[in-house]
PDB file of C-alpha atoms in Angstrom:
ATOM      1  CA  UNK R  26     238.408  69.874 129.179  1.00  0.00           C
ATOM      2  CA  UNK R  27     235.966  69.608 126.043  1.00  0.00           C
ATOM      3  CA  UNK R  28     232.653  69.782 127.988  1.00  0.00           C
ATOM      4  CA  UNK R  29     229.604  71.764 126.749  1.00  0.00           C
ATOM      5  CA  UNK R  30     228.851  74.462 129.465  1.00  0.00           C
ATOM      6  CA  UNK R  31     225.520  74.794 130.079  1.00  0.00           C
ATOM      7  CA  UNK R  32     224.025  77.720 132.266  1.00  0.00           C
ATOM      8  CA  UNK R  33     220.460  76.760 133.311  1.00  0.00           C
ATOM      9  CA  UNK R  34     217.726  78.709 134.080  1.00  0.00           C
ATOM     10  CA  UNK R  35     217.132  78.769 138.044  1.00  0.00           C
ATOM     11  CA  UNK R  36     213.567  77.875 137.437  1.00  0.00           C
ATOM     12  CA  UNK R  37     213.871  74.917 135.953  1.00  0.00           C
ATOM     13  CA  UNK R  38     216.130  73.146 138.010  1.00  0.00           C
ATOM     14  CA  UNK R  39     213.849  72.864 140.735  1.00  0.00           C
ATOM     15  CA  UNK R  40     213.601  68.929 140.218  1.00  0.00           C
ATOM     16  CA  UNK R  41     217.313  69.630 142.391  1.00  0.00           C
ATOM     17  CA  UNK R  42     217.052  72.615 143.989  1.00  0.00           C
ATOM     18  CA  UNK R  43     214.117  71.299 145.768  1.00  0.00           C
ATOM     19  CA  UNK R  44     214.918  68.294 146.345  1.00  0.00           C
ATOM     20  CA  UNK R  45     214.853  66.401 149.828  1.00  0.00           C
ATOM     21  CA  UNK R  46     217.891  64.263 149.076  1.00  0.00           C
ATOM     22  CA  UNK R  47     220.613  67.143 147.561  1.00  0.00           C
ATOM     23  CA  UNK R  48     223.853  66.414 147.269  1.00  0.00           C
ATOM     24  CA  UNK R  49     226.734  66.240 144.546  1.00  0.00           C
ATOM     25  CA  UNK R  50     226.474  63.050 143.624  1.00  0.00           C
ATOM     26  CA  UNK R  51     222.628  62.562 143.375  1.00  0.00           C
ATOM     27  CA  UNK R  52     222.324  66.154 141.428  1.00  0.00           C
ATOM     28  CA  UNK R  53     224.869  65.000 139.162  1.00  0.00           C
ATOM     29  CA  UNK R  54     222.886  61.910 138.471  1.00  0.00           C
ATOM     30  CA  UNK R  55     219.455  64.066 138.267  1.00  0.00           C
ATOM     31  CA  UNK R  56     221.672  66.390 135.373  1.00  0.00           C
ATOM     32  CA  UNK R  57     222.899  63.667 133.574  1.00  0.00           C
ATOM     33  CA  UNK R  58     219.738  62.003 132.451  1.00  0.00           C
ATOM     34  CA  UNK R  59     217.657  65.713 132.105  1.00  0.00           C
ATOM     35  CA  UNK R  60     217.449  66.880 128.195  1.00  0.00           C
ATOM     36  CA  UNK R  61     219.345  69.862 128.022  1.00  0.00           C
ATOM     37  CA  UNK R  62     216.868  71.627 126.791  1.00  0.00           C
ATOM     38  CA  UNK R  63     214.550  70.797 129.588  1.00  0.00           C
ATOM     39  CA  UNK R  64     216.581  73.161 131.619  1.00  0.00           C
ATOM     40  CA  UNK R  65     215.859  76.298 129.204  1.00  0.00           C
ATOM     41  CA  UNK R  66     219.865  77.081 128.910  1.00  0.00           C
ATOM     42  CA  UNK R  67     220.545  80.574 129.416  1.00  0.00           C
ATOM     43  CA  UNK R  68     222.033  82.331 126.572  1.00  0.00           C
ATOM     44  CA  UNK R  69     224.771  85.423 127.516  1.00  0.00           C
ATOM     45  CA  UNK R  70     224.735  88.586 125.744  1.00  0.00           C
ATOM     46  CA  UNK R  71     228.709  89.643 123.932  1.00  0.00           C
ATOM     47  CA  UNK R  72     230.905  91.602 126.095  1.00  0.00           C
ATOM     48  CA  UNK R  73     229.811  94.611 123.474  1.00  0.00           C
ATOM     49  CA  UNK R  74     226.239  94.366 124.079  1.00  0.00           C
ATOM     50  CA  UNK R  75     226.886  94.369 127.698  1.00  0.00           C
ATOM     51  CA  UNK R  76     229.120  97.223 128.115  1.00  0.00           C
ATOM     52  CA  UNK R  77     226.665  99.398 126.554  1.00  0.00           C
ATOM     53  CA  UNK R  78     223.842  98.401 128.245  1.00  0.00           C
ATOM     54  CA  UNK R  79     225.922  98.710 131.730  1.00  0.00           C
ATOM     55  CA  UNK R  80     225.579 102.264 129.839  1.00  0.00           C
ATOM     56  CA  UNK R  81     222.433 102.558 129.788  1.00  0.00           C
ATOM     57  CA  UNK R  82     221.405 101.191 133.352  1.00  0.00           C
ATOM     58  CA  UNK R  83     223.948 103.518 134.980  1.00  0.00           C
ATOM     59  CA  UNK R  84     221.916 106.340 133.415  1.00  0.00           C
ATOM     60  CA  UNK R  85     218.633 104.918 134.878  1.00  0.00           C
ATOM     61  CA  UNK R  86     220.122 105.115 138.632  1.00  0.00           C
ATOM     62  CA  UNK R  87     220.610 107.916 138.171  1.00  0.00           C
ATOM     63  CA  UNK R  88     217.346 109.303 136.376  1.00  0.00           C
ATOM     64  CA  UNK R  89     215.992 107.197 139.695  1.00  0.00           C
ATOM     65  CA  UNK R  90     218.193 109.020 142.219  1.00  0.00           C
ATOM     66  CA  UNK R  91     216.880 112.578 140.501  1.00  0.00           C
ATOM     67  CA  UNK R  92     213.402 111.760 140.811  1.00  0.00           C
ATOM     68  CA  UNK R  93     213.670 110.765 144.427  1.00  0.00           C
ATOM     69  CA  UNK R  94     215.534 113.631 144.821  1.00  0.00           C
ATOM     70  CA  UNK R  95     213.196 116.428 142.839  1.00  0.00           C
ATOM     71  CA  UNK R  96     210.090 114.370 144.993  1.00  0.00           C
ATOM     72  CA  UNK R  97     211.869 114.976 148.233  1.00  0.00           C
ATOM     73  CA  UNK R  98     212.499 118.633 147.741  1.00  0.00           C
ATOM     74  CA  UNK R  99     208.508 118.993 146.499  1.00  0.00           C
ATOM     75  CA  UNK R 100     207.562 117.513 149.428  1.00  0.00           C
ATOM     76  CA  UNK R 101     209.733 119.427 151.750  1.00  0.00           C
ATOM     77  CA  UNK R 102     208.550 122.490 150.440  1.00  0.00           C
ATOM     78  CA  UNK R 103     204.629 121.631 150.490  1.00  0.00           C
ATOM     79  CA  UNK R 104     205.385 120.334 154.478  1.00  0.00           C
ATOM     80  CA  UNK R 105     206.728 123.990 155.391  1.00  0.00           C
ATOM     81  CA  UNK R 106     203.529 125.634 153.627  1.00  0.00           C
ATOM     82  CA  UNK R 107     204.747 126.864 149.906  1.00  0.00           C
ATOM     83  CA  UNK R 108     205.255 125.231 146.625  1.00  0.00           C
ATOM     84  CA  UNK R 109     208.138 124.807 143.802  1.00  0.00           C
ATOM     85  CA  UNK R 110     206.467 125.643 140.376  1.00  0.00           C
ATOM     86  CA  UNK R 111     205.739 123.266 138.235  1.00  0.00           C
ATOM     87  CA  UNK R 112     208.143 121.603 135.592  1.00  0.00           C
ATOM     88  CA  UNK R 113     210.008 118.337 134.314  1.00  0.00           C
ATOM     89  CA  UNK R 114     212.664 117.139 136.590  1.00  0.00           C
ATOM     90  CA  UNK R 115     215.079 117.699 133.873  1.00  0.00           C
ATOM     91  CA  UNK R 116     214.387 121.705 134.492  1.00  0.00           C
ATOM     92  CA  UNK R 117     214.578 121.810 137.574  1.00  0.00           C
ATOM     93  CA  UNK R 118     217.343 124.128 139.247  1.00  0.00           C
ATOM     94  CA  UNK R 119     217.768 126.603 142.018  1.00  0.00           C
ATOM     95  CA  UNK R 120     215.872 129.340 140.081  1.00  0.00           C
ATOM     96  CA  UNK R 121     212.850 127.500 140.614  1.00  0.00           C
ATOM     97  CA  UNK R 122     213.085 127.812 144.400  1.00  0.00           C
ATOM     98  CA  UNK R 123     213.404 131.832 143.875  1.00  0.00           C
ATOM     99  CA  UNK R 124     210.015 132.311 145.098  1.00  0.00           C
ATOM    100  CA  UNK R 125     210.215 130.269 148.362  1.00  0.00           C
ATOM    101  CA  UNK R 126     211.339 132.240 151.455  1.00  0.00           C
ATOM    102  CA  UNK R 127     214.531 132.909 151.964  1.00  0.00           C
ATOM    103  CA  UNK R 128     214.841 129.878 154.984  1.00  0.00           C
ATOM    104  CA  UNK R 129     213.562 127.570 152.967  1.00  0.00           C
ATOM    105  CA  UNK R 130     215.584 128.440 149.764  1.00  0.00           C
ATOM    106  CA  UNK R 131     218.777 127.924 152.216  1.00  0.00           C
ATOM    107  CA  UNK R 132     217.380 124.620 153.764  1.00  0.00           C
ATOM    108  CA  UNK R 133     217.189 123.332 149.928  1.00  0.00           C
ATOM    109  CA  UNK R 134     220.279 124.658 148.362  1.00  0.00           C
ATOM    110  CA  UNK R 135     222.558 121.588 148.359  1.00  0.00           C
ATOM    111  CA  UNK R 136     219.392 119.342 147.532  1.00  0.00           C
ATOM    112  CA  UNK R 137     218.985 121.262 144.548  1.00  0.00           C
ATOM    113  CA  UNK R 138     222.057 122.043 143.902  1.00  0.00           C
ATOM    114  CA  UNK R 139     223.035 117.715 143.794  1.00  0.00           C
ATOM    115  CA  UNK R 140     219.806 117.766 141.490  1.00  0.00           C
ATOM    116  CA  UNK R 141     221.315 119.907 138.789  1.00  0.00           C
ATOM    117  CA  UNK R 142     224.672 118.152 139.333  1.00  0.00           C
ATOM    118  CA  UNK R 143     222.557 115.033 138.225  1.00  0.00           C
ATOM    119  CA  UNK R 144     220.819 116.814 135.413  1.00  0.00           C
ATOM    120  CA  UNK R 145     224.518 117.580 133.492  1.00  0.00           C
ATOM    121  CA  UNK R 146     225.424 113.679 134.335  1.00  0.00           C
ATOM    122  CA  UNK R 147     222.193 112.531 132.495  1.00  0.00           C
ATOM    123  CA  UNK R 148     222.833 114.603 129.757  1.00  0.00           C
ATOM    124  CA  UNK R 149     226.568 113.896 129.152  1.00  0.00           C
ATOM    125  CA  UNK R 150     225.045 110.022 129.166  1.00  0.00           C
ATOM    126  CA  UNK R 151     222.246 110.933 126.768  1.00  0.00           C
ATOM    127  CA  UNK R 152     225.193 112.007 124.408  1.00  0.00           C
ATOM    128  CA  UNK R 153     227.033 108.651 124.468  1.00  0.00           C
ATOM    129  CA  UNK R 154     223.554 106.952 123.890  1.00  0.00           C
ATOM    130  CA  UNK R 155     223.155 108.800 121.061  1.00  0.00           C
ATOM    131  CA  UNK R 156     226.985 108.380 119.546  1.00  0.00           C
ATOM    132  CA  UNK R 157     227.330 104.577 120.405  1.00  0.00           C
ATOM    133  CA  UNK R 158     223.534 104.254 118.575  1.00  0.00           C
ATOM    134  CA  UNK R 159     224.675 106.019 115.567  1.00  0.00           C
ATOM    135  CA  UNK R 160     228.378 104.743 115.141  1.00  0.00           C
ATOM    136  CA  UNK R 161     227.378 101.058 116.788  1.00  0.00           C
ATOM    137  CA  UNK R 162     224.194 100.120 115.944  1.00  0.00           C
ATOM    138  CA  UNK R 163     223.309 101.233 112.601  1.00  0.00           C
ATOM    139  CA  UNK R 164     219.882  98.987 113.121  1.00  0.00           C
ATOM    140  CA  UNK R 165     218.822 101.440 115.643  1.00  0.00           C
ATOM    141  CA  UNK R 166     217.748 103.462 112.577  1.00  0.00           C
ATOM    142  CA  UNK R 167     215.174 100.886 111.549  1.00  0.00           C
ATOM    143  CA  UNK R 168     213.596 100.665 114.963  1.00  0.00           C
ATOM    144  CA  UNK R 169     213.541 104.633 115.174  1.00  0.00           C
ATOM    145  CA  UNK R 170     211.184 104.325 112.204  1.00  0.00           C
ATOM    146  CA  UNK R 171     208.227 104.091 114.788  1.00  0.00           C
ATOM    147  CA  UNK R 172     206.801 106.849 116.286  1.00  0.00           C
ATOM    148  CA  UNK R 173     207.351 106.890 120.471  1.00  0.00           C
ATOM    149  CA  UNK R 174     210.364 104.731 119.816  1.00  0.00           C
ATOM    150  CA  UNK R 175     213.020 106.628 120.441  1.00  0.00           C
ATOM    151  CA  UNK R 176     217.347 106.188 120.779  1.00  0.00           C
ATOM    152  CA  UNK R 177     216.730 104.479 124.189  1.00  0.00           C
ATOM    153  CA  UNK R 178     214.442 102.827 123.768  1.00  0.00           C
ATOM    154  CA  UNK R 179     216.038 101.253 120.109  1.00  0.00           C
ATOM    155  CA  UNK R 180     219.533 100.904 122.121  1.00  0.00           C
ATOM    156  CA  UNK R 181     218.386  99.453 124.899  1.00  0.00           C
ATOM    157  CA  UNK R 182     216.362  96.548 122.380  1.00  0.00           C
ATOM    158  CA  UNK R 183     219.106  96.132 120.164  1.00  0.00           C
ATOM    159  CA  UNK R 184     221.801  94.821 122.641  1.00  0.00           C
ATOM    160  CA  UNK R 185     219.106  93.093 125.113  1.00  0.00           C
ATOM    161  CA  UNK R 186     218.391  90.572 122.148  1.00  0.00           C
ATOM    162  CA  UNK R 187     221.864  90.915 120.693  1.00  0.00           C
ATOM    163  CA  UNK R 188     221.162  88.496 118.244  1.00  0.00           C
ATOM    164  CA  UNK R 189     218.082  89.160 116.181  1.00  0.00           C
ATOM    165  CA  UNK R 190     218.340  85.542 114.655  1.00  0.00           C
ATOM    166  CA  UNK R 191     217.688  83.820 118.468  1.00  0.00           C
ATOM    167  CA  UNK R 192     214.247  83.575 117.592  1.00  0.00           C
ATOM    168  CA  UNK R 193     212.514  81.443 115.281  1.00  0.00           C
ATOM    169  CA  UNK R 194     209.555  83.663 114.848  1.00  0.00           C
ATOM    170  CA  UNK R 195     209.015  87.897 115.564  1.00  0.00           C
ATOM    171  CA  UNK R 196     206.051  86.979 117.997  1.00  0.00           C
ATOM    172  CA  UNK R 197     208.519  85.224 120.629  1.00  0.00           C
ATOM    173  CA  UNK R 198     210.566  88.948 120.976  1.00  0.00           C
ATOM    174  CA  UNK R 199     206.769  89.509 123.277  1.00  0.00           C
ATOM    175  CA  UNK R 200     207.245  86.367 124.963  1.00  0.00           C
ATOM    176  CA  UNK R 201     211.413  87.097 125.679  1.00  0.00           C
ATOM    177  CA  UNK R 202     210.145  89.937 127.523  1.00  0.00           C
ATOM    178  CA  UNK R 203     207.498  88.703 129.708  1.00  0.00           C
ATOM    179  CA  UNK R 204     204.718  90.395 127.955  1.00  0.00           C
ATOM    180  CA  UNK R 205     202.769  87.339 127.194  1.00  0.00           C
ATOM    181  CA  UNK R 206     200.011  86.022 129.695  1.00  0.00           C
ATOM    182  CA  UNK R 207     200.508  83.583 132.207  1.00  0.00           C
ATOM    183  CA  UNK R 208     199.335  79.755 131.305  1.00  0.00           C
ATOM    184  CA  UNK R 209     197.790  77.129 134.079  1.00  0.00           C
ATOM    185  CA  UNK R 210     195.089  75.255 132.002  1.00  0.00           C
ATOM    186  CA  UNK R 211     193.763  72.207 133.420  1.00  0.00           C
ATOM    187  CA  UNK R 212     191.086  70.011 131.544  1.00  0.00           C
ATOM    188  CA  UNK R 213     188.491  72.479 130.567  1.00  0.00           C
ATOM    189  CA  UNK R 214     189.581  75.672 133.246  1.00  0.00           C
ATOM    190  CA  UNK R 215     191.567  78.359 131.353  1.00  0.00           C
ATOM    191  CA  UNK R 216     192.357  80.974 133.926  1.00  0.00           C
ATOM    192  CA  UNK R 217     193.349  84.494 132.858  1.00  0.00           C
ATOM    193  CA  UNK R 218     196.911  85.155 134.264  1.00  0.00           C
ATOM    194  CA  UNK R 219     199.172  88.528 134.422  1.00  0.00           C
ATOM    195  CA  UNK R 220     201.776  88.826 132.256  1.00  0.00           C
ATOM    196  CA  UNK R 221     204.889  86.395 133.493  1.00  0.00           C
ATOM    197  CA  UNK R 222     206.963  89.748 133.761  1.00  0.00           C
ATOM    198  CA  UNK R 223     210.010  87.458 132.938  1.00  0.00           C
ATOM    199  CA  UNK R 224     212.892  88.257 130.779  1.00  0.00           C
ATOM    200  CA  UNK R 225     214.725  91.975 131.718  1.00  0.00           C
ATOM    201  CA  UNK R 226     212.510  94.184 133.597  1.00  0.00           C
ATOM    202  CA  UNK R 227     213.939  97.610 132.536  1.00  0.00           C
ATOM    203  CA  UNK R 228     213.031  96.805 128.723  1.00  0.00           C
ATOM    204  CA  UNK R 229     210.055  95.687 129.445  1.00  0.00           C
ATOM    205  CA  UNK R 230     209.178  99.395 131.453  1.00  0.00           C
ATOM    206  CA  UNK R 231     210.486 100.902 128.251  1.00  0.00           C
ATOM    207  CA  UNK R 232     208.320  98.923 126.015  1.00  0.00           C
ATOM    208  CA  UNK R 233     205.094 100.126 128.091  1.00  0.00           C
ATOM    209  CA  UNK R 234     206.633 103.916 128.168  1.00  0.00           C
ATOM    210  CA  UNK R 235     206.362 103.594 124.148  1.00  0.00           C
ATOM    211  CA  UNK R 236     202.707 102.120 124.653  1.00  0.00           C
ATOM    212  CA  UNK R 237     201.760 104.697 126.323  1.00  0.00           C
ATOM    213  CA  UNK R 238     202.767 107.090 123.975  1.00  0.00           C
ATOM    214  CA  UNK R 239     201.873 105.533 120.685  1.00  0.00           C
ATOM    215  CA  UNK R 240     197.700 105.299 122.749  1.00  0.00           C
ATOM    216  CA  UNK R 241     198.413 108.936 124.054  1.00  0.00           C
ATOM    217  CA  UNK R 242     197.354 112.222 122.326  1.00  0.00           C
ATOM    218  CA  UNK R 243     200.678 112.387 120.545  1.00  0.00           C
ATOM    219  CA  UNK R 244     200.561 108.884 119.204  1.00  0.00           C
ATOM    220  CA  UNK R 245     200.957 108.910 115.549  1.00  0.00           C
ATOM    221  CA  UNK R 246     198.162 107.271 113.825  1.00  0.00           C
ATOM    222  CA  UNK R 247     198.762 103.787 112.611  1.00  0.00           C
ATOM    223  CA  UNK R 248     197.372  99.695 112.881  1.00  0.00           C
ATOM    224  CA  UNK R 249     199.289  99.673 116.216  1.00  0.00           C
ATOM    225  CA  UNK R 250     197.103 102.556 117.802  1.00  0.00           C
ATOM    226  CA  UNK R 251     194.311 101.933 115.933  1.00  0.00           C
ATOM    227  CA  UNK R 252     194.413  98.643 117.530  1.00  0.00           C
ATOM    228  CA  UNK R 253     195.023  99.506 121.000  1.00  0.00           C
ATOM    229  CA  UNK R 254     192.091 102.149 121.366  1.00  0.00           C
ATOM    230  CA  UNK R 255     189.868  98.987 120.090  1.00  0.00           C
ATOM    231  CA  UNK R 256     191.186  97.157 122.893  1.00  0.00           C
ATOM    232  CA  UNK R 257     190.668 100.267 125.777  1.00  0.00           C
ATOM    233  CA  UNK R 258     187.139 100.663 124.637  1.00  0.00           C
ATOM    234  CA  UNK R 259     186.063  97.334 125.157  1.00  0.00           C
ATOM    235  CA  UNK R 260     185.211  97.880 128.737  1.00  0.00           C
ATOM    236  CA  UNK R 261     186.068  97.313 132.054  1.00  0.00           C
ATOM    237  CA  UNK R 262     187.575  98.574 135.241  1.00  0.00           C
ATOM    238  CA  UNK R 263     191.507  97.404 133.379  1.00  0.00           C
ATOM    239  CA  UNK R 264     190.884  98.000 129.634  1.00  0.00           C
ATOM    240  CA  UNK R 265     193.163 100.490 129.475  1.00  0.00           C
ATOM    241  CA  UNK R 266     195.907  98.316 131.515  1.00  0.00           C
ATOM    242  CA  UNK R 267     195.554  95.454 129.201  1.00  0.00           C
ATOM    243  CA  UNK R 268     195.495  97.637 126.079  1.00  0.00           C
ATOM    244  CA  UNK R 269     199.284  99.356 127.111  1.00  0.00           C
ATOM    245  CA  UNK R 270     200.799  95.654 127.986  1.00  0.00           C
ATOM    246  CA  UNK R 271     199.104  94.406 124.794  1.00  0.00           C
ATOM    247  CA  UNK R 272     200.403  97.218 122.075  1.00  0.00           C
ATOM    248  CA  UNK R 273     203.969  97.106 124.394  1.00  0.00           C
ATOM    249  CA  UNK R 274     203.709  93.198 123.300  1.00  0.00           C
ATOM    250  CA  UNK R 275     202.681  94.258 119.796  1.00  0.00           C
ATOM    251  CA  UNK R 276     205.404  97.068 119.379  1.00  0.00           C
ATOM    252  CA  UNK R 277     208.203  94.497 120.824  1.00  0.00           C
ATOM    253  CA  UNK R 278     207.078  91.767 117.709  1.00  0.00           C
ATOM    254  CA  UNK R 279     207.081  95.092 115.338  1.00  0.00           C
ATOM    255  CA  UNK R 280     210.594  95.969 116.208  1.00  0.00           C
ATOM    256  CA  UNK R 281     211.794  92.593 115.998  1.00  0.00           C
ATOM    257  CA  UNK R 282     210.395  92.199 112.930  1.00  0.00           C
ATOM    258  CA  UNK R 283     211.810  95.417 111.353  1.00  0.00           C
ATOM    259  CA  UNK R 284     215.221  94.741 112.772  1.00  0.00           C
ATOM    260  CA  UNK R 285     215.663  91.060 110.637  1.00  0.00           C
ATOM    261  CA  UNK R 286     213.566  92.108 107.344  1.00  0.00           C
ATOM    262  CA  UNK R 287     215.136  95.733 107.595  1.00  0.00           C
ATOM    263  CA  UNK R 288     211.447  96.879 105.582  1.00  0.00           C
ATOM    264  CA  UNK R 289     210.504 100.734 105.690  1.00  0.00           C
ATOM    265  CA  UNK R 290     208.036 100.826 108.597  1.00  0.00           C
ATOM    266  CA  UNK R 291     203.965 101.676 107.101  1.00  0.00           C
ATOM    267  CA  UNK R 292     202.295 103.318 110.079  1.00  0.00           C
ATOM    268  CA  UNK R 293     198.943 102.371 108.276  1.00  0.00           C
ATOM    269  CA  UNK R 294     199.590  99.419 106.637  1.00  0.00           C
ATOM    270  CA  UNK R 295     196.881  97.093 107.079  1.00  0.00           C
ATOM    271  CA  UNK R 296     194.256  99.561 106.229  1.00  0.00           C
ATOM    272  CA  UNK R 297     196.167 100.515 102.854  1.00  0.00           C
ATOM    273  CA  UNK R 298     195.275  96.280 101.697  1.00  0.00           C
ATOM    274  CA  UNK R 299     191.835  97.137 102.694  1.00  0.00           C
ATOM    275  CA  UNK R 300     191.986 100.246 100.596  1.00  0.00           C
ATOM    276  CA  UNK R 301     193.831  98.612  97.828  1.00  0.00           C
ATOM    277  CA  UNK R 302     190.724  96.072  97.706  1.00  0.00           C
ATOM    278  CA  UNK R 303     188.201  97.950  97.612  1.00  0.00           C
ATOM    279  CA  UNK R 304     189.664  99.747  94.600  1.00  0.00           C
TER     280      UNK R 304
END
């Protein structure tokens, strides 16, 4: 009928939600003198990016379901006295249970059994991952260029932002994912805050998985890890906390910022001006 639709976020429509008088009329009335912008309008991903990452999140439930499942059968066999040997839940199988007694193995046959049927699912949707990055997103490439980023975690960026161009600067990509601090200032009281934790939750976990692995004893050495250890020695009963949501903050601006300037990616880059000064 020629009207702008306008999906607002839930939060800020409290002035209506909340209000003591609701009704159509009045709400309309409320809406029709707000700024649109006031109510932060939500902005939908293409039916592309959304197939893929339904994708994607299907593989999570059930890399979720196999966890749950490979805990329950650990702790079923540590309740009757024994234990499974150890290995990753993507090994394990019904040979692993060939040194349990022979009740036992029976009582967890079908468990394990529905574990291994999950294993061959996860892997048949780690190969679409992998052929919808490579003949989809060709920028997944440019975010792969970063050590502990891998095809997931690239795939799953790429169609969460959809369009690199929604933001005005790389640092908001931090902010989009709720990896920035919480603000309540008042006159002179700053409080520290969490993290707001808004924006989509699974991309944010995979932005702290990388974290951890770029401050971890595999982490390739660079200004991002460099950076992070600074931040973990510091002190303090959470240093280490704060230093994973910080560099998972960090590493979301770096990817951003690779994926709209398309630059090759210079793990030490910051200490290569210093070096180039000194000279």
């Amino acid at each position: 009928m020629g009207h702008e639709v306008i999906v607002a976020h839930a939060r800020n429509v409290r002035l209506i939600a909340e209000s003591s008088r609701k009704d159509d009329q009045l709400d309309a009335r409320t809406l029709a003198r707000i700024d649109p912008e006031l109510l932060g309008p939500v902005r939908h991903r293409s039916a592309k990016a959304q197939i893929h990452l339904t994708v994607i999140r299907a593989r999570a439930a059930l890399v979720s379901t196999r966890a749950a499942l490979v805990n329950a059968a650990r702790g079923l066999t540590k309740s009757y006295g024994e234990r499974l040997r150890k290995c990753g839940t993507g090994q394990m199988n019904r040979e692993i249970a060939k040194g349990l007694s022979q009740e036992l193995r029976e009582a967890l046959d079908p468990l394990l059994r529905e574990i291994e049927s999950l294993n061959e699912r996860i892997a048949e949707y780690d190969h679409r991952i992998e052929q919808v990055a490579k003949e989809v997103y060709p920028e997944v490439a440019l975010l792969q260029q970063v050590k502990g980023v891998g095809t997931l975690i690239a795939l799953t960026y790429v169609p969460t932002l959809d369009d690199p161009q929604r933001f005005r600067r790389s640092r908001d990509a931090g902010c989009f994912l709720g990896l920035r601090p919480g603000r309540r200032n008042s006159g002179m009281s700053e409080p520290q805050l969490h993290i707001s934790k808004e924006g989509d939750r699974y991309l944010r976990t995979l932005m702290v998985q990388g974290a951890h692995y770029i401050l971890g004893p595999f982490g390739q050495d660079s200004d991002l890890r460099r950076w992070g250890l600074q931040l973990a020695e510091r002190g303090g009963k959470n240093a280490k906390k704060r230093a994973v949501v910080a560099v998972a903050r960090k590493l979301a601006v770096l990817l951003h910022k690779l994926w709209v300037s398309g630059e090759v990616y210079e793990p030490l880059r910051n200490n290569h001006k210093v070096v180039s000064a000194v000279a």
